[in-house]
Structure formats: structure tokens, C-alpha cells
XYZ file of C-alpha atoms in Angstrom:
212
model
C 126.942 87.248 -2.008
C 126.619 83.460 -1.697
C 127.183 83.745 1.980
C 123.992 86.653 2.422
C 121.708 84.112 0.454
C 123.095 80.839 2.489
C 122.241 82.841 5.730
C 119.196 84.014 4.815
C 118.089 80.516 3.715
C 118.813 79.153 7.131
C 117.313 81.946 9.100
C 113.756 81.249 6.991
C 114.192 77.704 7.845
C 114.997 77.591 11.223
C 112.485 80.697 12.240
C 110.002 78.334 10.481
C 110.734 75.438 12.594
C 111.112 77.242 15.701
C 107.868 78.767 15.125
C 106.278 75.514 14.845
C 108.035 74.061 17.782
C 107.073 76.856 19.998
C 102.954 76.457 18.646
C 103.352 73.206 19.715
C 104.346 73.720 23.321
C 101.574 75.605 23.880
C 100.242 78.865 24.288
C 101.690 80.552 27.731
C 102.932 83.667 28.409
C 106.581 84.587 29.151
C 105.584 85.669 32.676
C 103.948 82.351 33.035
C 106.621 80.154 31.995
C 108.035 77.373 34.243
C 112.106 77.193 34.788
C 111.479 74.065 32.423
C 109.813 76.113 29.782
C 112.116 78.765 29.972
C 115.198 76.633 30.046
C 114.009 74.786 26.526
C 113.089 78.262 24.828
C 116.419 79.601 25.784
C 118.747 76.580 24.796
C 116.085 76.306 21.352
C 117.346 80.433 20.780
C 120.978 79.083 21.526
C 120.955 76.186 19.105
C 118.992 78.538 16.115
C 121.591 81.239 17.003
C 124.524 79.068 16.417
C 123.102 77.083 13.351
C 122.637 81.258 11.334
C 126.187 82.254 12.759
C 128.067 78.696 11.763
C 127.422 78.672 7.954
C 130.368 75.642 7.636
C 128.318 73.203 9.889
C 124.890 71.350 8.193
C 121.776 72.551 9.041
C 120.295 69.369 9.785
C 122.763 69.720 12.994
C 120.736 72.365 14.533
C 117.581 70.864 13.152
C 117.951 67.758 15.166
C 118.271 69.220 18.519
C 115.758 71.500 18.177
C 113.463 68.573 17.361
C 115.021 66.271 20.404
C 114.002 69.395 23.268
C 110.478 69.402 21.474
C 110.508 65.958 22.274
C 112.025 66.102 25.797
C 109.848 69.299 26.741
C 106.082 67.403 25.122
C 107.194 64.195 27.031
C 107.891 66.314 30.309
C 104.016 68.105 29.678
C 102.430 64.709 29.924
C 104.203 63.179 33.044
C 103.621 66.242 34.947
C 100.057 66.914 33.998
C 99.050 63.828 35.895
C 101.023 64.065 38.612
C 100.628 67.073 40.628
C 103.729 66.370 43.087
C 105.925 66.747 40.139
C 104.421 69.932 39.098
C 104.740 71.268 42.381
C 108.324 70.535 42.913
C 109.354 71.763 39.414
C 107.134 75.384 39.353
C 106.116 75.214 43.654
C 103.124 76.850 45.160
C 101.656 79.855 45.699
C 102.945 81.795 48.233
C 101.188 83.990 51.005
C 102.523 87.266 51.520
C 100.476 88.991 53.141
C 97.779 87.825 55.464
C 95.152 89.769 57.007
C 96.565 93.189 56.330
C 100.060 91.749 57.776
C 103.212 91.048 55.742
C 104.308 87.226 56.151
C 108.555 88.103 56.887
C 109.380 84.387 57.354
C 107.496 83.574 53.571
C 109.293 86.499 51.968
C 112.772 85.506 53.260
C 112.210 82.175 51.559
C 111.166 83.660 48.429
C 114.072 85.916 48.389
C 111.219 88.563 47.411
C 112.047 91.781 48.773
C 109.340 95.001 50.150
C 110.634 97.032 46.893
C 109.402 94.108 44.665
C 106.219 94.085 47.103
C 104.999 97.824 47.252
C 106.215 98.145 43.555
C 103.173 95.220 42.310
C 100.902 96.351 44.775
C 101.295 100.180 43.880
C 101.152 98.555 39.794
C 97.294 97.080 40.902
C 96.713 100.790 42.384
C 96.710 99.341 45.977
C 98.086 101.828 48.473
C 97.200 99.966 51.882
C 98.663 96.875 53.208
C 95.893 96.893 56.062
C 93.420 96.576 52.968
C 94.331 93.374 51.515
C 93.161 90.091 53.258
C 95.202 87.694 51.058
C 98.069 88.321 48.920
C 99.759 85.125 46.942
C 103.275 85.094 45.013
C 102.196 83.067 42.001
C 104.753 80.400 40.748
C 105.148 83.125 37.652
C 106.370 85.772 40.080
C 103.269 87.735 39.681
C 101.084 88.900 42.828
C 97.673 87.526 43.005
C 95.601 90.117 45.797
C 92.567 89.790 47.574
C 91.295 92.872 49.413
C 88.779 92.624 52.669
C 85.161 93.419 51.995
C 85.024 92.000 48.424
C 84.596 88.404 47.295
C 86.637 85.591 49.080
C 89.536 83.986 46.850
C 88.565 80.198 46.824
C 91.219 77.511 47.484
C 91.077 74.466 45.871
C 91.216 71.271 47.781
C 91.249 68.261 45.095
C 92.761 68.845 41.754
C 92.897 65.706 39.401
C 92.700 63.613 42.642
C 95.334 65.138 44.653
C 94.265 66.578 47.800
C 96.359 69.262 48.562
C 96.791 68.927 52.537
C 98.023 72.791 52.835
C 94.747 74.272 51.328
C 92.798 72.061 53.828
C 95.023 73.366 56.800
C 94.532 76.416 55.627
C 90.694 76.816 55.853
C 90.875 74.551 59.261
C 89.435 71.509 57.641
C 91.714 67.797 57.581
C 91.140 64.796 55.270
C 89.389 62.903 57.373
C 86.738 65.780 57.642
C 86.887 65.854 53.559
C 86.261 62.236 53.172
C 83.184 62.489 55.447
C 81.951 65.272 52.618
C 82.514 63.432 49.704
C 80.759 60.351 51.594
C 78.032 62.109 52.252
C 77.740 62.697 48.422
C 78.573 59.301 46.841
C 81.881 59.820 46.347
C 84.128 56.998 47.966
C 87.311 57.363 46.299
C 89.760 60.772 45.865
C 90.535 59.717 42.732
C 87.050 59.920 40.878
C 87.242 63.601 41.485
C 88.754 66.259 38.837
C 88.018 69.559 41.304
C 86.644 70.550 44.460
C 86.169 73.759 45.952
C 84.861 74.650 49.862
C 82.868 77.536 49.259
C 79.780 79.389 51.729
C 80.128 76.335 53.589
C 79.614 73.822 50.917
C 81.674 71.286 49.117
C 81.520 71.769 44.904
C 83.597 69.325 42.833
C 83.202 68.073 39.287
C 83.880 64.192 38.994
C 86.580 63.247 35.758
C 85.408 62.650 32.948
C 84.833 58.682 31.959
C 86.746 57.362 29.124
């Protein structure tokens, strides 16, 4: 009987401060977790699993590491949030799969993302036409983002905290040099003063950060 009331004691406790951990991290959904993200909640499980199933070894054992990958995990949040090259090599880019009504082969071999994954998300969004869609993106989550022809454009974004993202600008036939002369022409003489900007109906939009 001891044993029932010892495990139940450190299943409260440790679903407590897993709970707490996982409020802390921040409020995603499974589909949109990063490998990071998912790698921390899994070992977290591991380490709580162990602690309920191990009744000789002191709970403070599992406590600790549970705090230390809170720790690693908020620590890894802040570097990446200001540095966008980090975040792209850790969760990528989005992905075009289909372009003008034609399935990118080369993009979907590098993806490893098959035609039954395809049809199956594009028949879940009640799409039936690949000739209908103008733009379709493989998100970083695995989800398909799609943007049929004849309704609104998808906008790409070409600064984001200060990093210009070169492929965006390729992609609408624009370069740097062409988005320096924009931001000239409206004050703006440094990349780095600006939080967003869009190119949209043929005009620039961007929101300058915040000052401190």
C-alpha cells in the first residue's frame, strides 16, 4: 500500500512541474513544434516516466533535469529569436510545392514529401485541382499552406527583425540593391531599424522596431 501512495505522490508532483515547465515554453501546437521543441518534450516525458516507474531513486533526480532542459530549451528561445539564420537552419523554410498549377518534383524530392501526402492535404482543404492553386508552401510544421488563382495574393515577407531574406526578393524579381533604393526613398538608411516589410500592389509597407 505504501508503494500505491509513494507513486501517486510522485506522479502529482512531477505532472505539476511538468505542467509548469511546459506553460513556460510557450503556447504552440504539437503540429507546430520545432525538432528542438519536440526533442525537449519527449526527453521531459522520458525523465517523468522513469522518475514514477523507479520508486528506489530520489525524486529530486528527475526534478533536476527536468529543470536543466527548461533551462537549455528558454536559453535556446532567446538566441534564436534574434537571429533568424539560426532559426532557419534549426526549423528551415517554407517550401514551394506547387507553382502555378504545376507540381515542383525537384522541391518534393528534397522534402522527401511524397504525391499521397500531397493530394491527401489538398483533398483535407477540399481542393480537387492542382491547375487551381497558384502557390502551395510546405510549412516548417509539415502542414500545407495554399493559395488558389483568382483570390487574394499570399504576401512574402522581405525584412523580418532586420534580416532580409534574399530568396523572397528573388522570388518576386526584386534584389537588395533595388530594396535599399525603397527604403531610401522613405528615410530608412539602415536594414536594421526595420522589424517587417512587405511588397504589396506595388508598394513597400514595413513597421520600424520599436525604440527601447
Amino acid at each position: 500500500m505504501e508503494d500505491y501512495w509513494l507513486i501517486s505522490f510522485r506522479t502529482f508532483i512531477l505532472y505539476i512541474i511538468v505542467l509548469v515547465v511546459f506553460r513556460l515554453m510557450g503556447k504552440r501546437e504539437v503540429g507546430e513544434l520545432s525538432l528542438l521543441d519536440f526533442a525537449v518534450y519527449v526527453l521531459i516525458a522520458e525523465v517523468a516516466s522513469l522518475a514514477i516507474d523507479n520508486l528506489d531513486q530520489p525524486l529530486m533526480l528527475a526534478i533536476v533535469p527536468i529543470i536543466l532542459l527548461f533551462i537549455i530549451q528558454y536559453l535556446n528561445a532567446l538566441f534564436i529569436l534574434k537571429n533568424k539564420k539560426m532559426r532557419d537552419a534549426i526549423d528551415g523554410d517554407p517550401t514551394i510545392v506547387i507553382r502555378d498549377g504545376r507540381i515542383v518534383e525537384a522541391e518534393m524530392r528534397r522534402q522527401r514529401y511524397n504525391l499521397d501526402d500531397l493530394f491527401q492535404q489538398l483533398r483535407e482543404q477540399g481542393i480537387t485541382s492542382v491547375q487551381s492553386i497558384a502557390y502551395a508552401f510546405l510549412e516548417q510544421s509539415g502542414k500545407l499552406s495554399v493559395f488558389q488563382k483568382g483570390k487574394d495574393p499570399f504576401i512574402l515577407p522581405l525584412i523580418l527583425d532586420g534580416y532580409v531574406d534574399e530568396k523572397h526578393l528573388t522570388f518576386i524579381g526584386k534584389d537588395r540593391k533595388w530594396l535599399e533604393d525603397m527604403l531610401r526613398n522613405e528615410g530608412i538608411h539602415s536594414m536594421d531599424e526595420v522589424f517587417y516589410c512587405c511588397y504589396e500592389n506595388e508598394k513597400l509597407h514595413y513597421q520600424l522596431k520599436a525604440r527601447k
